[in-house]
Short mmCIF file of C-alpha atoms in Angstrom, two decimals:
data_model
loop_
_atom_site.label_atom_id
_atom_site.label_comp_id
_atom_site.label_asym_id
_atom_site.label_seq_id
_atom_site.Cartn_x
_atom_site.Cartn_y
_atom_site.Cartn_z
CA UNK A 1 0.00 0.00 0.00
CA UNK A 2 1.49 3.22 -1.16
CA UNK A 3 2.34 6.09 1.55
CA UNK A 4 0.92 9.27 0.77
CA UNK A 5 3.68 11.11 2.36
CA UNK A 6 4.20 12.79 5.76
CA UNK A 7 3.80 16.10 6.75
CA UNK A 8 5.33 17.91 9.70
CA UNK A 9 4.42 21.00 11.52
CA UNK A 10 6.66 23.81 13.14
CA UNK A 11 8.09 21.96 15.63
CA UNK A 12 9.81 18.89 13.40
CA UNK A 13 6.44 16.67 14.33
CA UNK A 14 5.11 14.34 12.48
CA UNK A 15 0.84 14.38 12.76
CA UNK A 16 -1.88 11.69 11.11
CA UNK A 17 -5.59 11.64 10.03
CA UNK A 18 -7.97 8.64 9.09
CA UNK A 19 -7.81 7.82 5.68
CA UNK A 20 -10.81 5.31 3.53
CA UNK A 21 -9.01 3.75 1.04
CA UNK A 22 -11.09 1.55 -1.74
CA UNK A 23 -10.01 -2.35 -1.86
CA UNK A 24 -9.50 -4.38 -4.85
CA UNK A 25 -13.07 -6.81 -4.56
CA UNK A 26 -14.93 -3.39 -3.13
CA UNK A 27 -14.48 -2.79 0.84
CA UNK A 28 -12.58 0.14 2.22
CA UNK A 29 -9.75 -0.22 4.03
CA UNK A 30 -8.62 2.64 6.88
CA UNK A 31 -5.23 3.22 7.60
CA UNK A 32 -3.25 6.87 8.88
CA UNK A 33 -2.26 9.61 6.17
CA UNK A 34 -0.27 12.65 7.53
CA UNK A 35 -2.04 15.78 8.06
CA UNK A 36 -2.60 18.26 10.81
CA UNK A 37 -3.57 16.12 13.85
CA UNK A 38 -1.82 13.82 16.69
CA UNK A 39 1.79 14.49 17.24
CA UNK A 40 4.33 11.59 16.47
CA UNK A 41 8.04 11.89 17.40
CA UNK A 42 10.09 12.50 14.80
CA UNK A 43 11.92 9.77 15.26
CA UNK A 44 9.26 7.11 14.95
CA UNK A 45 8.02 5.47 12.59
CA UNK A 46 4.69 3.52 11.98
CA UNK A 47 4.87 -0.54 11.47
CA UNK A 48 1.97 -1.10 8.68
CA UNK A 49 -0.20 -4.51 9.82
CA UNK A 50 -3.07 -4.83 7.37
CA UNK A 51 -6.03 -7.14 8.83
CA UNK A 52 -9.34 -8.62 7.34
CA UNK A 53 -12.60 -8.69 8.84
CA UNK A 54 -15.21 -11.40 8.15
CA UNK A 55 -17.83 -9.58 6.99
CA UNK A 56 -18.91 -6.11 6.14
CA UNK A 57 -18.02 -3.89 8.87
CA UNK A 58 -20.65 -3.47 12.02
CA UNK A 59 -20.81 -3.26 15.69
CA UNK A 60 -18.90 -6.81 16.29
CA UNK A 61 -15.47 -5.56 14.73
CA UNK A 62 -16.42 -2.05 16.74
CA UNK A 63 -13.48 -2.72 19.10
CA UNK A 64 -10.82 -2.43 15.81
CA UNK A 65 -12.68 0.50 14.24
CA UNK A 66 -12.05 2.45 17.68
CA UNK A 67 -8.30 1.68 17.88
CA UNK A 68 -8.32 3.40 14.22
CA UNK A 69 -10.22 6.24 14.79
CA UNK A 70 -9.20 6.98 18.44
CA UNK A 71 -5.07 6.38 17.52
CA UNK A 72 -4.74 3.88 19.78
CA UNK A 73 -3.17 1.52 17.17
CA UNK A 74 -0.74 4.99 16.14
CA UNK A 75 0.22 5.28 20.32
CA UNK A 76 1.47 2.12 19.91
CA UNK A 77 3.35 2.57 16.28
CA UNK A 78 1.21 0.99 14.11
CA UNK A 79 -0.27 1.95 10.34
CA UNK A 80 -3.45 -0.53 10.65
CA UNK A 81 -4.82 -1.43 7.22
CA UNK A 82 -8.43 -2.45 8.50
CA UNK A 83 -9.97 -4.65 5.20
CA UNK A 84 -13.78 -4.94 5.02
CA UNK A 85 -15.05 -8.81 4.34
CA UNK A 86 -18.03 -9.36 2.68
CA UNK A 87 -19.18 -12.49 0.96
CA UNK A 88 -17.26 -12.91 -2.35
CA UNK A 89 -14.42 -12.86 0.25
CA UNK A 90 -12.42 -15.73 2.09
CA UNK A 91 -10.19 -14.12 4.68
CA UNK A 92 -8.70 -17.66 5.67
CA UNK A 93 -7.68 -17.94 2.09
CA UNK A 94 -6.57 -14.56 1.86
CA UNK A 95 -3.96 -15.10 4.57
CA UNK A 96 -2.73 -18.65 3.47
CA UNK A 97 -2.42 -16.57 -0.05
CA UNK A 98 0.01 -13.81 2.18
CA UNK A 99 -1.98 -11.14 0.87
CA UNK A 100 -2.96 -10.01 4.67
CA UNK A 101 -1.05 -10.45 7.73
CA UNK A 102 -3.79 -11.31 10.07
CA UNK A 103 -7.69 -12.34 9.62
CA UNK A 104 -10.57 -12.26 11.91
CA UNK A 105 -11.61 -15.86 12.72
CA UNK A 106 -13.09 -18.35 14.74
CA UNK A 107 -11.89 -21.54 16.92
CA UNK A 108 -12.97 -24.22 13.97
CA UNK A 109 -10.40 -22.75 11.75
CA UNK A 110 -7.40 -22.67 14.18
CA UNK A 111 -8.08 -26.51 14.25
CA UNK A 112 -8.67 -27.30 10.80
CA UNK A 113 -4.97 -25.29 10.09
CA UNK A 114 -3.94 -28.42 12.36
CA UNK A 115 -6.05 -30.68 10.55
CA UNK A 116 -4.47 -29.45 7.13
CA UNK A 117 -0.79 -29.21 8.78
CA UNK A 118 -0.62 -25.66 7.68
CA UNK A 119 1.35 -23.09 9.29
CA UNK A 120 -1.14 -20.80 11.07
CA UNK A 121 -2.77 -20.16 14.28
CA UNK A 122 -5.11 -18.07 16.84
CA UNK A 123 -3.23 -15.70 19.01
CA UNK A 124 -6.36 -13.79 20.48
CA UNK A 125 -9.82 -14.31 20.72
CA UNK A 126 -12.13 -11.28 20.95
CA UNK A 127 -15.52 -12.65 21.62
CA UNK A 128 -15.65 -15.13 24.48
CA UNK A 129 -18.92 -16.60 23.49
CA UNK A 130 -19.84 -17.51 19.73
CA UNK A 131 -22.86 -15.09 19.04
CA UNK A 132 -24.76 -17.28 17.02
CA UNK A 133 -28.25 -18.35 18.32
CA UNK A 134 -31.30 -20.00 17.47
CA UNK A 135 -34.36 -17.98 17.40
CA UNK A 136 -37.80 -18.45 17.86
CA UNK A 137 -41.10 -16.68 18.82
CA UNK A 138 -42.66 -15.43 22.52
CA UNK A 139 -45.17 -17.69 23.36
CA UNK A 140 -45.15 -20.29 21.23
CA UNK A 141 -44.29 -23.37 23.75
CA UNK A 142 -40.68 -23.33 22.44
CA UNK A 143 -38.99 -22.58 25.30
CA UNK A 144 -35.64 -24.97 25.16
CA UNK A 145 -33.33 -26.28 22.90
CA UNK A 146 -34.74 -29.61 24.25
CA UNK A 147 -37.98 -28.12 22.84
CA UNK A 148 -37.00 -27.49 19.54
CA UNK A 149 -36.17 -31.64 18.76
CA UNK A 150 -37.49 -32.46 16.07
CA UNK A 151 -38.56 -29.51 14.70
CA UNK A 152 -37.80 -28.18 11.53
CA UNK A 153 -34.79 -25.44 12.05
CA UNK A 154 -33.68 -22.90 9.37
CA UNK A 155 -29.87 -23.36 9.16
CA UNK A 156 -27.19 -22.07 6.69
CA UNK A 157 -24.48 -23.81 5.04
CA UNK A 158 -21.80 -22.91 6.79
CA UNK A 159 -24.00 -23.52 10.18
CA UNK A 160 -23.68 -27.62 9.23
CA UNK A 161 -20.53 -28.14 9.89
CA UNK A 162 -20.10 -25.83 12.73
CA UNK A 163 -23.26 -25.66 15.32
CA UNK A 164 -25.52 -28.25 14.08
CA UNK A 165 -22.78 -31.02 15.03
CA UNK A 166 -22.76 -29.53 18.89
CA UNK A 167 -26.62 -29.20 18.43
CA UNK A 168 -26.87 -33.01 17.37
CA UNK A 169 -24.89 -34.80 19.83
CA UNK A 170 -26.12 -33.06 22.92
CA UNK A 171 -29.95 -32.78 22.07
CA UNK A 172 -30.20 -35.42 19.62
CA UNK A 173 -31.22 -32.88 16.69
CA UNK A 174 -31.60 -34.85 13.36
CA UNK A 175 -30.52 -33.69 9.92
CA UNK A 176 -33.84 -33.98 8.76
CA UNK A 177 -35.08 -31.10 10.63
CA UNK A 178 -32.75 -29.08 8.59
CA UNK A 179 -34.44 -26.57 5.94
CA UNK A 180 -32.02 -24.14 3.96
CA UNK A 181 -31.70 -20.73 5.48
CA UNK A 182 -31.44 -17.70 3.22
CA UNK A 183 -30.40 -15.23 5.25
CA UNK A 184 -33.91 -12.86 4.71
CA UNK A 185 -36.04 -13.40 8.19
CA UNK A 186 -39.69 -13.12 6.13
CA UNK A 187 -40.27 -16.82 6.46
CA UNK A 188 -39.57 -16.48 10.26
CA UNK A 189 -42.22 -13.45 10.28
CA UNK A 190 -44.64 -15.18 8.41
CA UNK A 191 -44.50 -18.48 10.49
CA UNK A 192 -44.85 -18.32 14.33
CA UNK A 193 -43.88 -21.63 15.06
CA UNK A 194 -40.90 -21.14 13.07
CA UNK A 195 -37.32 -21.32 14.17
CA UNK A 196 -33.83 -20.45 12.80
CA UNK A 197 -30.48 -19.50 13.24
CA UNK A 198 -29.16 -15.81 13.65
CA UNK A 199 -26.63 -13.82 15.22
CA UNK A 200 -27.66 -12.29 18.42
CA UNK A 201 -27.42 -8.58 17.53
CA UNK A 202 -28.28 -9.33 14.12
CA UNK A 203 -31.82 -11.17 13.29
CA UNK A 204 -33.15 -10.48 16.42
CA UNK A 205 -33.09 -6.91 15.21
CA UNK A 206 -34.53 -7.34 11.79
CA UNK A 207 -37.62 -9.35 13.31
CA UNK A 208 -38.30 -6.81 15.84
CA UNK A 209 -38.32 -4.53 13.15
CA UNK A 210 -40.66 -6.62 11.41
CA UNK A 211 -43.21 -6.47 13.80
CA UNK A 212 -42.37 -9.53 15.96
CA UNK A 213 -40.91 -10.62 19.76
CA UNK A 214 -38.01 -12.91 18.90
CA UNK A 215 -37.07 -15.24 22.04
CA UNK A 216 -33.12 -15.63 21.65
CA UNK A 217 -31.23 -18.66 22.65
CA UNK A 218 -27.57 -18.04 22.72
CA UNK A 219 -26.13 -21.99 21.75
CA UNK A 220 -22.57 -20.89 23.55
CA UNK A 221 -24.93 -20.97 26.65
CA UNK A 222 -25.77 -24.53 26.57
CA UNK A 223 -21.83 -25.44 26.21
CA UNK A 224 -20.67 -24.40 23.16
CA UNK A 225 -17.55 -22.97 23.46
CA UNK A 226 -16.15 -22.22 20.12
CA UNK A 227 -14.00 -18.76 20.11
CA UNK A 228 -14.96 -16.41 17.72
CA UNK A 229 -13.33 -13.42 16.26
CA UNK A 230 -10.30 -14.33 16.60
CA UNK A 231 -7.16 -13.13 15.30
CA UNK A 232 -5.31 -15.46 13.06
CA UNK A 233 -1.40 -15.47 11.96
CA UNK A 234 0.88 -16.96 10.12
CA UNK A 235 3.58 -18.80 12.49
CA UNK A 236 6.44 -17.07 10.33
CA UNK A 237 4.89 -13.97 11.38
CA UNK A 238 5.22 -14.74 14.55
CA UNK A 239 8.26 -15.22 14.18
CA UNK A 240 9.47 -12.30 12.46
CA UNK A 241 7.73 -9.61 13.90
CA UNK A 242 6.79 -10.75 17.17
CA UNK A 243 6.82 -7.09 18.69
CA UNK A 244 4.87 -5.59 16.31
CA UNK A 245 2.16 -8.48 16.74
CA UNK A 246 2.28 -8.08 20.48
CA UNK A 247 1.38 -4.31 20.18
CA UNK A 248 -1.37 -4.92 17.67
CA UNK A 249 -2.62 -7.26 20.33
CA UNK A 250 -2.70 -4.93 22.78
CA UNK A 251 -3.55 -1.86 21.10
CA UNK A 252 -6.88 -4.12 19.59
CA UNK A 253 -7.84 -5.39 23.42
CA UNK A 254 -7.66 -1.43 24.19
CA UNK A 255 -9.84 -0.23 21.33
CA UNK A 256 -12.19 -3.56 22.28
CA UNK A 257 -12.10 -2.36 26.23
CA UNK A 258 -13.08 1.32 25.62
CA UNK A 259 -15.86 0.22 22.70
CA UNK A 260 -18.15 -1.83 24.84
CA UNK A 261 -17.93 0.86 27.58
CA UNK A 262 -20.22 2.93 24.67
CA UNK A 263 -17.99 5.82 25.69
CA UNK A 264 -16.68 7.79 23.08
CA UNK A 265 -17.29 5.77 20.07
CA UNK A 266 -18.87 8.02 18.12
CA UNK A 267 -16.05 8.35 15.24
CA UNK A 268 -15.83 4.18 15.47
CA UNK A 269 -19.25 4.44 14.22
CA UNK A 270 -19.07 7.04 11.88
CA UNK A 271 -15.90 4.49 10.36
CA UNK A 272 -18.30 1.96 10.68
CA UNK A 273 -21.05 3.00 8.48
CA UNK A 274 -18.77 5.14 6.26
CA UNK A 275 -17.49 1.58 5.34
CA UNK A 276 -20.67 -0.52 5.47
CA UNK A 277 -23.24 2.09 3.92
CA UNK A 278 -26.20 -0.44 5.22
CA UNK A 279 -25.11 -0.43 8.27
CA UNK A 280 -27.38 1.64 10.79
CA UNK A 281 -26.92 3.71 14.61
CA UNK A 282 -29.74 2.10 15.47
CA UNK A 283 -28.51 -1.33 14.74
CA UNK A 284 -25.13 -0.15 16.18
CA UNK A 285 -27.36 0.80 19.24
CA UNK A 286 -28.97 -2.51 19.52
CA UNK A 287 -26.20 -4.53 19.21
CA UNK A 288 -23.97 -3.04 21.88
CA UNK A 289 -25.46 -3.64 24.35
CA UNK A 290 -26.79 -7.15 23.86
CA UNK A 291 -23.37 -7.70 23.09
CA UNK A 292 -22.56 -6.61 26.81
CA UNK A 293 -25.99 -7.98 28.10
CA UNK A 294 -25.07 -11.86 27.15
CA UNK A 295 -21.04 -11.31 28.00
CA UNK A 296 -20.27 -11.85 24.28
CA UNK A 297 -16.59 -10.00 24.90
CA UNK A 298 -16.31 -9.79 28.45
CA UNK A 299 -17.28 -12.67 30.16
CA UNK A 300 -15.24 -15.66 31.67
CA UNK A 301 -11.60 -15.74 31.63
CA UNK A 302 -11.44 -12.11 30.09
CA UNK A 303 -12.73 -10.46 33.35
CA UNK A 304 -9.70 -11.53 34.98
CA UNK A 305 -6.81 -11.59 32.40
CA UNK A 306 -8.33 -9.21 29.77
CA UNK A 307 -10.34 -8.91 26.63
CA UNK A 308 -8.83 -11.86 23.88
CA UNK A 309 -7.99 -13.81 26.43
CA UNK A 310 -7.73 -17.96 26.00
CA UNK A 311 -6.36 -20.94 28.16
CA UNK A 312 -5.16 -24.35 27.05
CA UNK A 313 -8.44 -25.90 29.29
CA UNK A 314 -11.27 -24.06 27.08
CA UNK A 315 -8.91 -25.16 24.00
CA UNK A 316 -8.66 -28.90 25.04
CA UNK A 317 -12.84 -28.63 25.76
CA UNK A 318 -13.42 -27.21 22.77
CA UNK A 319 -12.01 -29.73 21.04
CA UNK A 320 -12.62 -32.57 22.59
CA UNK A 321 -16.27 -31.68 22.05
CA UNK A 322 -16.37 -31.24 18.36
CA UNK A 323 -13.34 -34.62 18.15
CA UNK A 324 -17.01 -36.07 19.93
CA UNK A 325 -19.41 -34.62 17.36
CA UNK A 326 -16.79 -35.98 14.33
CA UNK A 327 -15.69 -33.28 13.40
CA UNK A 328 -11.88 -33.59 13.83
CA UNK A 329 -9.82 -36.94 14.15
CA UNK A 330 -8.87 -38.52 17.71
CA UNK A 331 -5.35 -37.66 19.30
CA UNK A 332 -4.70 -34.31 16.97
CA UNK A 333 -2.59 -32.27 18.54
CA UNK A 334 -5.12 -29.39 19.20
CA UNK A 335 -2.04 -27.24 20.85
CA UNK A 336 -0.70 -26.16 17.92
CA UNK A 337 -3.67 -23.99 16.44
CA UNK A 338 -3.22 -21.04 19.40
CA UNK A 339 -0.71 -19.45 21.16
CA UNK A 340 -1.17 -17.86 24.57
CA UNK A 341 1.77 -15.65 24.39
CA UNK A 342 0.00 -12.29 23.50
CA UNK A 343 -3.25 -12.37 25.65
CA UNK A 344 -3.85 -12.82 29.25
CA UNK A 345 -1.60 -10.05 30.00
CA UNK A 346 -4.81 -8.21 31.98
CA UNK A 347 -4.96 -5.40 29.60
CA UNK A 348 -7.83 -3.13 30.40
CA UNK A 349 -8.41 -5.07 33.67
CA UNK A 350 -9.35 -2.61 35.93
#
């Protein structure tokens, strides 16, 4: 990505603005141009780190859209290229490709780069729950998973081979109550008995919207523990620029600490929907705090040793539960898809 210069002031300073660039593929990416602003030492320099969301940009990537526009990510040196995903994209292949340092992920793809032998892993994991959820409607005798056997469920492809296998072995869900989900909630409005999957701060919103009272149940609450927006890495990064990785770490769990607080966010948001043009305040509104409501980021370990933070036992658990559901082979050695050397260093633990 080519520098568009830098421009000092009287005193020898460097100083940076915000900058939207447009992305091969569509997407913006945000990164720091020099103009009157911050001051910078002359001395330093800025360490560029581009990373790719997994989807177009909304409340649940707030946390790196606030270390942009605040500077935390220039306090700590760093020139963050922040790529948009969307769905023509694959981050996962994107990184494998080298065409982004880091990717936002989840806790299946840390294991299937140790399924596949390839040199990657998870170094930080935002959310401490997985956000996806089964919905339903108020009043309509659903009122468990254990409730829903049986039952025909709308669920998306990639929902298959992630959820559904938890959802199978522990409340003997079938395949044949699968129908195809197509990502538009009309057939949920139109059917009261219906149910389907959905992000919590996502479809919940649209049916309300729609006229109706969603009931919500959150699947990492009945032991699903997969990690999700995660930050994955190349190993040879690692490696090579292990400093610079440990202050985009920390600089992220920052941005992600002050974000859910709902204090001071407003030019995160403006970022936000300058990006994603669909993207709303009032869904940025919504989502917040449900996000905090359900512990989504800050929950479990992360109260004590910091937002991202991961241990070898949820790891092993993890595992060992989708291993169970047949998802991934006996005796792989799950250890090598994370690292715990960046996180649970109790950033932003008050």
């Amino acid at each position: 990505m080519a520098s568009n210069g830098d421009s000092q002031d009287m005193t020898g300073r460097t100083r940076y603005r915000v900058q939207r660039r447009a992305l091969l593929g569509g997407g913006a990416a945000f990164a720091l141009a020099a103009v009157p602003g911050a001051r910078v030492p002359v001395a330093q320099s800025l360490d560029r780190v581009s990373f790719q969301t997994n989807w177009r940009a909304q409340a649940e990537h707030g946390g790196y859209y606030h270390a942009v526009a605040s500077g935390i990510y220039r306090r700590h040196g760093l020139e963050v290229d922040l790529r948009m995903g969307g769905p023509q994209q694959n981050p996962a292949q994107l990184l494998l490709a080298g065409r982004v340092d880091m990717i936002m992920s989840n806790g299946f793809q840390a294991l299937n780069y140790v399924r596949e032998g390839l040199p990657f892993l998870t170094i930080g994991a935002i959310m401490q729950k997985d956000p996806q959820i089964l919905m339903t409607h108020e009043g309509n005798g659903i009122n468990s998973f254990e409730d829903m056997r049986g039952r025909p469920i709308l669920v998306g492809a990639s929902g298959r081979v992630t959820y559904w296998p938890f959802l199978r072995a522990r409340f003997g869900f079938t395949d044949e109550q699968i129908r195809p989900y197509t990502f538009n909630v009309g057939p949920f409005l139109q059917d009261r008995m219906a149910i389907q999957q959905g992000f919590l701060s996502s479809e919940p919103f649209s049916a309300i919207a729609g006229g109706a009272r969603p009931r919500v149940f959150l699947i990492a609450d009945a032991g699903y523990n997969n990690y999700n927006t995660t930050i994955d890495i190349s190993q040879r990064m690692v490696n090579e620029r292990r400093d610079v990785v440990q202050r985009f770490v920390n600089a992220t769990i920052e941005g992600w600490t002050q974000y859910m607080t709902g204090q001071g966010i407003e030019a995160a948001n403006a970022l936000i929907m300058r990006d994603n043009p669909e993207m709303t305040l009032e869904r940025i509104n919504y989502a917040i705090p449900k996000m905090n409501e359900y512990g989504i980021v800050r929950s479990g370990d992360a109260l004590s040793l910091g937002i991202g933070a991961m241990t070898h036992e949820r790891w092993q658990s993890f595992y060992e539960t989708m291993r169970d559901a047949g998802l991934y082979p006996a005796n792989m050695d799950f250890r090598r898809a994370y690292s715990l050397d960046f996180v649970n260093k109790r950033v932003g633990v008050s």
